[in-house]
Coordinates of C-alpha atoms in Angstrom, one line a residue:
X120 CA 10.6 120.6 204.5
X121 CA 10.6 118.0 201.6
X122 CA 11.2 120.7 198.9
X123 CA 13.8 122.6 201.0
X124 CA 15.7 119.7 201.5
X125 CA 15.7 119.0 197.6
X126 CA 16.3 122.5 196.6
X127 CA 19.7 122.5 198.6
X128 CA 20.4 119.2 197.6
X129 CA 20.2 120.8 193.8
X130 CA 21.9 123.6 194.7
X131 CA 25.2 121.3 196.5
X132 CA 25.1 119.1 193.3
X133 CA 25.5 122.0 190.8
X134 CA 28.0 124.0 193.0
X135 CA 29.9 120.1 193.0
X136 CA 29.7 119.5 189.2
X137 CA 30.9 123.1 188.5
X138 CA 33.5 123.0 190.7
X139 CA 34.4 119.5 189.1
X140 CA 34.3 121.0 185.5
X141 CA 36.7 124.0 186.7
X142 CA 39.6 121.7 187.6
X143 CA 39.0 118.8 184.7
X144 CA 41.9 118.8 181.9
X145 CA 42.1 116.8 179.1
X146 CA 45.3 114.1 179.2
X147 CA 46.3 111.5 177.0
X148 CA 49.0 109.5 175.2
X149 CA 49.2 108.6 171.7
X150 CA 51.2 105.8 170.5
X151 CA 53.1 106.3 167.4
X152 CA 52.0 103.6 164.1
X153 CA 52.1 99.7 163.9
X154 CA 54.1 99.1 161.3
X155 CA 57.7 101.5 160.6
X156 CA 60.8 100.4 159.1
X157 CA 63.9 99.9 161.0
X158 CA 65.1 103.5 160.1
X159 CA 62.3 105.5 161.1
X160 CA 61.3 106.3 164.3
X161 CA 58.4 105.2 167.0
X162 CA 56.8 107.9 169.0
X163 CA 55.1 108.3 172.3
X164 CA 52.7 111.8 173.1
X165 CA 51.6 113.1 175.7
X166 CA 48.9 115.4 175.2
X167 CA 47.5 118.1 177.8
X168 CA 44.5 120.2 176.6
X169 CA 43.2 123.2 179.1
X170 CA 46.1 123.1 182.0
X171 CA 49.8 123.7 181.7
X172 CA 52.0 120.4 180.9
X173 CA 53.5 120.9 184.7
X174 CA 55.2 117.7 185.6
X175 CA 55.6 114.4 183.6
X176 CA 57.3 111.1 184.9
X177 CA 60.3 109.6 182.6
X178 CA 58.8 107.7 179.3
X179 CA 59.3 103.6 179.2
X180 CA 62.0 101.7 178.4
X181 CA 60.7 99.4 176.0
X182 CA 62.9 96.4 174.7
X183 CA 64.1 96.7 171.4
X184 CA 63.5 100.1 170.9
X185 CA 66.3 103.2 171.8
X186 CA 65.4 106.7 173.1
X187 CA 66.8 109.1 170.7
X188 CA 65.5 112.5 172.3
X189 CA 62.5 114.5 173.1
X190 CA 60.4 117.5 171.3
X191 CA 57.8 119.6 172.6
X192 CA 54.8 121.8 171.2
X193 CA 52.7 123.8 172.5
X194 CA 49.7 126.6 171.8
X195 CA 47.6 129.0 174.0
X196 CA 44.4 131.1 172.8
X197 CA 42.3 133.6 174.5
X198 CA 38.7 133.6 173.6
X199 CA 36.1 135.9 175.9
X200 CA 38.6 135.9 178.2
X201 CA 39.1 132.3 178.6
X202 CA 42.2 130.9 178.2
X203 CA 42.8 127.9 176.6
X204 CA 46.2 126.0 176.2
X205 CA 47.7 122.8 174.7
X206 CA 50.8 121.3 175.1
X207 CA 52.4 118.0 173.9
X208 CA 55.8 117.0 175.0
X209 CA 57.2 113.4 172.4
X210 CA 59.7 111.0 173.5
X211 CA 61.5 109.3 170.2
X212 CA 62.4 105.6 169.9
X213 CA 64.4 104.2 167.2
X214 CA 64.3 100.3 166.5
X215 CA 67.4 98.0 166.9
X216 CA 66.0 95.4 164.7
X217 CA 63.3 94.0 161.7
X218 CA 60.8 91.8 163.8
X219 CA 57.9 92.4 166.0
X220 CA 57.9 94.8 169.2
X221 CA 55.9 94.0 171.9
X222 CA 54.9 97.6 173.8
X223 CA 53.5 96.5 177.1
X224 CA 50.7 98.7 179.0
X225 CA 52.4 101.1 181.1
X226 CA 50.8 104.1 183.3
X227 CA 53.1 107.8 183.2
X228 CA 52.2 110.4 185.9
X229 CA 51.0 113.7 184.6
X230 CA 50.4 116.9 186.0
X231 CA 50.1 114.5 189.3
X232 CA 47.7 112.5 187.9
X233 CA 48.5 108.6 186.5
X234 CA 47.3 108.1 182.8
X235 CA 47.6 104.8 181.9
X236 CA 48.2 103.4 177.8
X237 CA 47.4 99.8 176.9
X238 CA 50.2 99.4 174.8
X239 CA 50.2 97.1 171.3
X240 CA 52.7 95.3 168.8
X241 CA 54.7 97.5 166.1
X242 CA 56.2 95.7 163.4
X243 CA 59.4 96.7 162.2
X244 CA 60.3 95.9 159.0
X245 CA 63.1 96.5 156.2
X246 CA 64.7 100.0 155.5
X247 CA 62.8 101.8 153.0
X248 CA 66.3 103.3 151.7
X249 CA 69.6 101.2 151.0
X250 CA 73.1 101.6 153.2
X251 CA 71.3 102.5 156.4
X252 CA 73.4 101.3 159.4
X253 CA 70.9 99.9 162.2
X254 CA 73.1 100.9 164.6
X255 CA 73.4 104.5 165.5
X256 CA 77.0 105.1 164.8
X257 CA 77.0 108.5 162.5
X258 CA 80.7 107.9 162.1
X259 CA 80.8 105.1 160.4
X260 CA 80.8 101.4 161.9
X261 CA 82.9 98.5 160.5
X262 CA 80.6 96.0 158.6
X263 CA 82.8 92.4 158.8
X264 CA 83.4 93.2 162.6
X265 CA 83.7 89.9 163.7
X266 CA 81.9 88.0 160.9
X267 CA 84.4 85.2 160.5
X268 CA 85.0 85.1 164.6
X269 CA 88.0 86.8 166.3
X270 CA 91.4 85.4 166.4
X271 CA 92.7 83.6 169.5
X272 CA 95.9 85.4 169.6
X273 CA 95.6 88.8 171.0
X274 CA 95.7 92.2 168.6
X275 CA 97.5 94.9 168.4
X276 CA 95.5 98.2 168.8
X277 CA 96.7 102.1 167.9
X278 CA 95.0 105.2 169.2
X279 CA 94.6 107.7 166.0
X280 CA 94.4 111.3 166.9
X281 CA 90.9 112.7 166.1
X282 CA 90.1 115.4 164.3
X283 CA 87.2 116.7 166.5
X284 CA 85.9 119.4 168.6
X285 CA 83.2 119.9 170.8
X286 CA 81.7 123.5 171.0
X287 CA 79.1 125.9 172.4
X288 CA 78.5 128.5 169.6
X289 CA 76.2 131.6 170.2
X290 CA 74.6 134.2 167.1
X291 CA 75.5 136.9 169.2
X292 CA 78.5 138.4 171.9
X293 CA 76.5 140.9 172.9
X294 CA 72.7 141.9 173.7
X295 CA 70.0 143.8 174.8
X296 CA 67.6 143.1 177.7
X297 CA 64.4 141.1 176.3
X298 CA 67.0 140.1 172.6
X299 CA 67.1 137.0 171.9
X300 CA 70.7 135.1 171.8
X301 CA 70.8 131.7 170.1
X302 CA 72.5 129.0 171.5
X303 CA 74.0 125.5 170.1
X304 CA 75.6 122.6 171.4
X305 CA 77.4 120.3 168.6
X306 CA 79.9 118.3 168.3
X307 CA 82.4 119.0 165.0
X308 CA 84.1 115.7 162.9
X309 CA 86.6 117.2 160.0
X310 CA 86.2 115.3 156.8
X311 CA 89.7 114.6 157.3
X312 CA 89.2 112.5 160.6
X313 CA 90.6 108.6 160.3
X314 CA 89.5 108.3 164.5
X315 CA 86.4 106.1 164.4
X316 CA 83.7 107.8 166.6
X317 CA 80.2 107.0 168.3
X318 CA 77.7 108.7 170.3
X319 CA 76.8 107.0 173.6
X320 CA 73.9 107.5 176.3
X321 CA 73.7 110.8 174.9
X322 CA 69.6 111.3 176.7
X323 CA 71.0 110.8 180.2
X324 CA 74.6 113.0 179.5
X325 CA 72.2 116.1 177.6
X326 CA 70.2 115.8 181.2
X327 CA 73.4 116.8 183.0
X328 CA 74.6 119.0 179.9
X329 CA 72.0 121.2 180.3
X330 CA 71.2 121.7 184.2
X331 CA 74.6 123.0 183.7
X332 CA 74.6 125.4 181.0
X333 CA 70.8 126.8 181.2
X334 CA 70.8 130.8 182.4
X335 CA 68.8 132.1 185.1
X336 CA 66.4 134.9 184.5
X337 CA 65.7 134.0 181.0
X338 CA 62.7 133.0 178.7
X339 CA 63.8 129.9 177.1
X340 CA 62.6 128.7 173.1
X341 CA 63.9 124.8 172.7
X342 CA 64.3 124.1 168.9
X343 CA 63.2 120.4 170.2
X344 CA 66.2 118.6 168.0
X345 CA 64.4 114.9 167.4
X346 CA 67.1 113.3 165.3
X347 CA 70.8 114.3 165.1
X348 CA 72.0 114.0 161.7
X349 CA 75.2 115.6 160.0
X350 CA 75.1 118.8 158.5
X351 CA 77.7 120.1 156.6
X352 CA 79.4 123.2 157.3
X353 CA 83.0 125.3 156.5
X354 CA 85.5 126.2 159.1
X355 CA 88.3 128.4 158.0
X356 CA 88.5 126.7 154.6
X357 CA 87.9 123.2 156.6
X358 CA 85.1 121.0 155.8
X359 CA 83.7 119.2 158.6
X360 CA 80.0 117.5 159.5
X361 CA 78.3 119.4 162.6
X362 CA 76.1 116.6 164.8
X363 CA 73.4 119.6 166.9
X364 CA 72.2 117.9 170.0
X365 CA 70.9 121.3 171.4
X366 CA 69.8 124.5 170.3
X367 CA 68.0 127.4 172.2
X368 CA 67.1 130.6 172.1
X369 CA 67.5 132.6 175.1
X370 CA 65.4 136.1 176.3
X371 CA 67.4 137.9 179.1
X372 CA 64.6 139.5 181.6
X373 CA 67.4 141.2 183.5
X374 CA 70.8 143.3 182.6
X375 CA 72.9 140.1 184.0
X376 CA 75.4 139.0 182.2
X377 CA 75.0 135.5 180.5
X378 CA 77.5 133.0 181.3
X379 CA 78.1 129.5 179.8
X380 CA 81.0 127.1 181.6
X381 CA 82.4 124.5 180.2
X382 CA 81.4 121.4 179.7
X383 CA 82.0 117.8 178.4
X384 CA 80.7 115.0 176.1
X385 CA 81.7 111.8 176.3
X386 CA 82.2 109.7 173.2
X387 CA 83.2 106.6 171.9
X388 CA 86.4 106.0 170.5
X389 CA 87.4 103.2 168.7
X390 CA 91.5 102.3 168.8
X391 CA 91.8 100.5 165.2
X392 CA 94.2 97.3 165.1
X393 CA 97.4 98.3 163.5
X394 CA 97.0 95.0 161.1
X395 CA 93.3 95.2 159.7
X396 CA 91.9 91.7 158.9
X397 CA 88.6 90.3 158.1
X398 CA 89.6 87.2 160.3
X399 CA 90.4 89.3 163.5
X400 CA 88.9 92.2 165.7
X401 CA 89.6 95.4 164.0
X402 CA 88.6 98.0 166.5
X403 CA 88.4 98.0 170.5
X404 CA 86.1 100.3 172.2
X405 CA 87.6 103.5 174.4
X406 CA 86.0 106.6 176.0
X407 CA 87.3 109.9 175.4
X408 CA 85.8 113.4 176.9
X409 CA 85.6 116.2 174.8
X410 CA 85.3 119.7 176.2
X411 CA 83.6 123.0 175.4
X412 CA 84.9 126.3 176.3
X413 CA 83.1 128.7 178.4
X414 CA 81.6 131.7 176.7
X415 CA 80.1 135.4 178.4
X416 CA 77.1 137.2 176.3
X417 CA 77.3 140.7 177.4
X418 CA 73.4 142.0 178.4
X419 CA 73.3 145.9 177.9
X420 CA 70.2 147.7 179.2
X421 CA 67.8 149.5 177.1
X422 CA 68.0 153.4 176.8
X423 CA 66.1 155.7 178.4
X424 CA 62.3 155.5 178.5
X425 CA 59.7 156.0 180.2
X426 CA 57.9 152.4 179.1
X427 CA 61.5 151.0 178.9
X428 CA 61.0 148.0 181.6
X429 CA 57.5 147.1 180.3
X430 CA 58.3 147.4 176.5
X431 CA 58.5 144.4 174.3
X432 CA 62.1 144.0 172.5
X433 CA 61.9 142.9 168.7
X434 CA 62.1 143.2 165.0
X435 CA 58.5 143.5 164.4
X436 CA 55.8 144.3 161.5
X437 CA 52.3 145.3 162.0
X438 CA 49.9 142.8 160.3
X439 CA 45.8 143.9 160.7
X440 CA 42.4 143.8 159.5
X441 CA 39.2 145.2 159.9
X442 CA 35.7 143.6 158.7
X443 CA 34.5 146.7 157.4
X444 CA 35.6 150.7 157.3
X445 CA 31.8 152.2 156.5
X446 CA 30.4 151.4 159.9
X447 CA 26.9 152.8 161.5
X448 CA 26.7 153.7 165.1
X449 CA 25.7 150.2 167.8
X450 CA 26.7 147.9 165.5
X451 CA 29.5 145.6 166.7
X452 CA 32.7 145.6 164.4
X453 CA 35.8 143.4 164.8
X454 CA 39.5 144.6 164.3
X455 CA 42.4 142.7 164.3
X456 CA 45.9 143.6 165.7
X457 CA 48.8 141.4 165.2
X458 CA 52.3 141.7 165.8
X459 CA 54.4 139.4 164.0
X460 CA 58.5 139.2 163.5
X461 CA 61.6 138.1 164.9
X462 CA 61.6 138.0 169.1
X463 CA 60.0 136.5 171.8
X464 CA 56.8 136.0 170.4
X465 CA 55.2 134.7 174.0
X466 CA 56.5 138.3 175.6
X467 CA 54.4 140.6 173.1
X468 CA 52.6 143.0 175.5
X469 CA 49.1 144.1 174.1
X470 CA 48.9 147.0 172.6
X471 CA 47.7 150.4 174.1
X472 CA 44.4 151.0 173.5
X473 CA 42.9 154.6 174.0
X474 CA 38.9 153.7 174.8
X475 CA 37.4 157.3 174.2
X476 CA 34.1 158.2 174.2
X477 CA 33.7 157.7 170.4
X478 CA 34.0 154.1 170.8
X479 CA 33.4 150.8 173.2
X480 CA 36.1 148.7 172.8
X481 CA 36.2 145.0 174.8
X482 CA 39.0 143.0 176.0
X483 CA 40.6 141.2 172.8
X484 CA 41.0 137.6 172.5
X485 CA 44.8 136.2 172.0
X486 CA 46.5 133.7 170.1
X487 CA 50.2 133.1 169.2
X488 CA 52.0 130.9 166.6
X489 CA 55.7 130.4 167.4
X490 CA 58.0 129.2 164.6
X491 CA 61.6 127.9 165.3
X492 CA 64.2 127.3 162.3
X493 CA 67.4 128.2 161.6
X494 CA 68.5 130.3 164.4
X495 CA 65.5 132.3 165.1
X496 CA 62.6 132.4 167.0
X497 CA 59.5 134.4 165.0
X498 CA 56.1 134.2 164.4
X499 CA 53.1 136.7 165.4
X500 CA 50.7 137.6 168.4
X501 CA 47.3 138.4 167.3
X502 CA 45.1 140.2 169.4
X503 CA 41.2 140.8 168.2
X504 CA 38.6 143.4 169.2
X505 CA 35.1 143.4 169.4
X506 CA 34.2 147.5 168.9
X507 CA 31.1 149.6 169.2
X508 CA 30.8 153.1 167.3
X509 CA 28.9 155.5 169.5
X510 CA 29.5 158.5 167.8
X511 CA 29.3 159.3 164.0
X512 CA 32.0 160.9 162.0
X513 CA 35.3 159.9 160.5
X514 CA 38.1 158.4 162.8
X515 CA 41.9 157.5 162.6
X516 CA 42.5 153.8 164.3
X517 CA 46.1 154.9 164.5
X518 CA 44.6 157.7 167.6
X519 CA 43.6 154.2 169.1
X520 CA 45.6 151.5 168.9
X521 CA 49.4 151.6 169.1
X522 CA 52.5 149.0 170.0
X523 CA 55.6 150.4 171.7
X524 CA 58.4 148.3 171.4
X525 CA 62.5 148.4 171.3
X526 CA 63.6 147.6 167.2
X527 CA 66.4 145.4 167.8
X528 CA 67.1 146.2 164.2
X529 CA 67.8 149.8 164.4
X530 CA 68.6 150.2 168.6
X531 CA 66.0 152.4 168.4
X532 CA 62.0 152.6 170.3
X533 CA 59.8 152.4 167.2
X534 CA 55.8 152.5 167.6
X535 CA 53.6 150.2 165.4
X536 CA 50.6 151.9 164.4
X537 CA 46.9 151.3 162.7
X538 CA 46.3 152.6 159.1
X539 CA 42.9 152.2 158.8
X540 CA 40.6 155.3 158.6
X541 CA 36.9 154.5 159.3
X542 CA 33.9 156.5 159.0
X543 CA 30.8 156.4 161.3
X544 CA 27.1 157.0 160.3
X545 CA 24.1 156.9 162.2
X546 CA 22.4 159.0 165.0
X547 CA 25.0 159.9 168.0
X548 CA 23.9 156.9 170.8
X549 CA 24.4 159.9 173.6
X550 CA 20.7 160.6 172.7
X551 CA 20.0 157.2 172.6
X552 CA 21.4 157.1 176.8
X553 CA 19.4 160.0 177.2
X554 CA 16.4 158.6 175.9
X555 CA 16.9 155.1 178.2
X556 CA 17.8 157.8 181.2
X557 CA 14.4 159.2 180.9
X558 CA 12.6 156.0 180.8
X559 CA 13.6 156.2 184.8
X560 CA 12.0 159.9 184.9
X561 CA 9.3 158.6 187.4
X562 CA 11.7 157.4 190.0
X563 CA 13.4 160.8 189.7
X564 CA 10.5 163.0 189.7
X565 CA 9.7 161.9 193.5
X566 CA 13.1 162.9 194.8
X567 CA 11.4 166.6 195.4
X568 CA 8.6 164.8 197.2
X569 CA 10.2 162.9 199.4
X570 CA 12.0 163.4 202.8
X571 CA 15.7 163.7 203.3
X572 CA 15.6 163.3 206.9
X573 CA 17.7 160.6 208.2
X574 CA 15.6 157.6 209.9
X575 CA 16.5 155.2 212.0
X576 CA 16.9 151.4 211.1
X577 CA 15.9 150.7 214.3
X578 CA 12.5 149.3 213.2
X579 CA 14.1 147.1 210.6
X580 CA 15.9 145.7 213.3
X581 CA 12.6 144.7 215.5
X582 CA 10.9 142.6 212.1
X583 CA 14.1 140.8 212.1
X584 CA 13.9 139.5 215.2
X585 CA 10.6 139.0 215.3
X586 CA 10.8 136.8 212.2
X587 CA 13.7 134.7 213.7
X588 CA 11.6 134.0 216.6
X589 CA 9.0 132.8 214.3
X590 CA 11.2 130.5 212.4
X591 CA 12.4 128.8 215.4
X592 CA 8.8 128.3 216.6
X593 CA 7.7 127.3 213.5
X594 CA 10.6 124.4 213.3
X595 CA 9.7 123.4 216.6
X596 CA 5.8 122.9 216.3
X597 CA 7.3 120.7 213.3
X598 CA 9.9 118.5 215.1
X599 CA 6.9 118.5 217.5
X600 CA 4.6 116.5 215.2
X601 CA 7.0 114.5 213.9
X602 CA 8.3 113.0 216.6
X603 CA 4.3 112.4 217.5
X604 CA 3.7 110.6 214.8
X605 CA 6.1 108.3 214.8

């Protein structure tokens, strides 16, 4: 009884600590360094290693500091059929001042589970470049702003007309189902512009932005902008500096249309005094709402085919490689398959693999790299094979591996294909199967010898109750002397 008793009490604890290992992930925040200047930024990670990042409650305010923004990364492998994923999402801070900044400990639920940080002290310091404002005014901010005191009489303030858009800009009018459209949100300041402007509470207004503007039935690719800084840019023989506070790619799964309304930012706007002083306010602070205009991306379905709904769409190259072409029969060989290009990298379908007799080929293992920049979205998807020759001879990998896909390039289907040419020596390992198969010969040799009658499992079903009635005796003889005894 003793040893039954332990042996299930083994058996509950490993089935408990499995189960526990199943559903562990690995979560954790990283605090960004203890000493930056007051024009670079402080970061905040939070890390999720072997589970998707599902949920994640909003980042800490933290006095002294100023969100500027979000990014995310992430990265998922397949090894023996295990998948493994990591996924980071970073909340930004920028400093408002040179001093000390206490970061208090502070808990953030993730994934429904509360992962607490202890917090420390950052030290900011000076700017490790001259003219940096420590505000964040792109525009411009007036330095002697009240530096001698305002005057008691009141000012006289004029509303200059800005020279200044807000816009919603697409690469594309029109795509196909699965091509990629990218998509950016930016607000446009002519060199000529005298209107003083500012950004304001630009986190929480992006929020609403985009729960407005994001498509259904898409596969999204965030560029993650961190910092919005000018970029310089020609409009119709028109300068102007371009401020990005978005940028997407977009996949279409479906032949709907995509449709983007219109939306607004609002900005400051500063109404100058009509007699500029360095004794006297010089600007007053107003709000004005800037609008984008609505813009359609026509979707067109792909032509004809019969993989057309499970084909990946694309500008893509093959890349491989192979361990060795002079291979002997059993031996294990890996090949490597990777598609790499322009499109949506996470949407590569694995190739088709042909697994004839000639060859054992195993489930590959994945991994993807993803690069963002400019306005695409490439990289590669690589997908590895283990392989086992089984009969010799020379072979063609192209017979066995190909990629269908839709070249977004040429509007055409284009098939990606293997140029490697192997050859096989060795004896064929058919004989080798037959030789295992007659290992068994004694088993079959007594199939002439024995009866193919039908019996009944009637018998069988007398020992089993017969050995039930046993057990139940033989548990009650026990309880018996135990209760005896004591």
């Amino acid at each position: 009884m003793k040893f039954r008793l332990e042996f299930f009490s083994i058996i509950f604890s490993v089935m408990f600590c499995g189960s526990f290992g199943l559903a562990a992930q690995d979560i954790s925040i990283e605090l960004g360094p203890d000493r930056i200047a007051v024009n670079e930024a402080f970061t905040i990670t939070i890390k999720v290693q072997g589970e998707t990042l599902k949920s994640y409650d909003k980042f800490p305010d933290i006095p002294g500091l100023v969100k500027r923004g979000t990014s995310s990364s992430s990265s998922t492998n397949i090894f023996n059929g295990q998948v493994s994923r990591s996924q980071s999402i970073t909340q930004t801070y920028v400093p408002e001042r040179e001093g000390t900044i206490n970061i208090p400990a502070f808990s953030i639920n993730v994934n429904g589970k509360v992962i607490s940080s202890p917090g420390k002290k950052v030290v900011v310091g000076p700017a490790k470049q001259q003219n940096q404002n420590r505000r964040y005014d792109p525009f411009g901010s007036d330095p002697f702003e009240d530096f001698f005191g305002r005057r008691d009489e009141p000012e006289e303030f004029v509303n200059l007309k800005e020279d200044a858009f807000f816009a919603l800009t697409t690469d594309k009018d029109e795509i196909y189902v699965g091509e990629g459209v990218n998509t950016t949100l930016a607000f446009y300041v002519s060199n000529e512009n005298r209107a003083p402007l500012q950004f304001h509470d630009l986190t929480n207004q992006l929020s609403d932005i985009l729960r407005e503007i994001r498509p259904n039935n898409v596969w999204e690719e965030n560029f993650n902008i961190e910092n919005i800084t000018a970029e310089p840019v020609n409009i119709g023989g028109k300068r102007y500096s371009v401020y990005k506070i978005f940028q997407a790619t977009f996949f279409p799964l479906g032949e709907q249309d995509i449709e983007f309304p219109k939306v607004g930012l609002e900005m400051i706007k500063y109404q100058v005094a009509k007699s500029r002083s360095f004794f006297g306010q010089n600007r007053k602070e107003t709000f004005k709402t800037f609008y984008s205009k609505p813009k359609s991306i026509k979707v067109k379905p792909l032509p004809d085919h019969p993989l057309k709904d499970q084909v990946s769409v694309g500008n893509y190259q093959l890349s491989e490689n192979l361990n060795s072409t002079d291979l002997n029969t059993g031996e294990s060989f890996q090949y490597e398959f990777s598609v790499k290009g322009v499109g949506n990298i996470s949407g590569i379908t694995e190739p088709d693999v042909k697994n004839e007799k000639e060859f054992e080929i195993y489930s590959p293992n994945v991994s993807e790299n993803i690069t963002r920049s400019g306005v695409s979205v490439r990289g590669s998807k690589a997908f590895r094979y283990y392989m086992i020759p089984k009969e010799p001879g020379e072979y063609d990998l192209s017979d066995y591996f190909q990629f269908i896909f839709f070249n977004t390039s040429t509007s055409k289907y284009d098939t990606l294909k293997s140029d490697y040419k192997i050859k096989v020596s060795g004896e064929s390992m058919a004989n080798v199967n037959i030789e295992q198969a007659s290992s068994d010969g004694l088993f079959y040799d007594r199939i002439d010898g024995v009866s193919n009658q039908l019996q009944s499992h009637q018998t069988t079903e007398i020992w089993k109750w017969v050995f039930n009635i046993f057990l139940v005796v033989a548990f009650s003889l026990s309880l018996f002397i135990l209760l005896k005894k004591s």
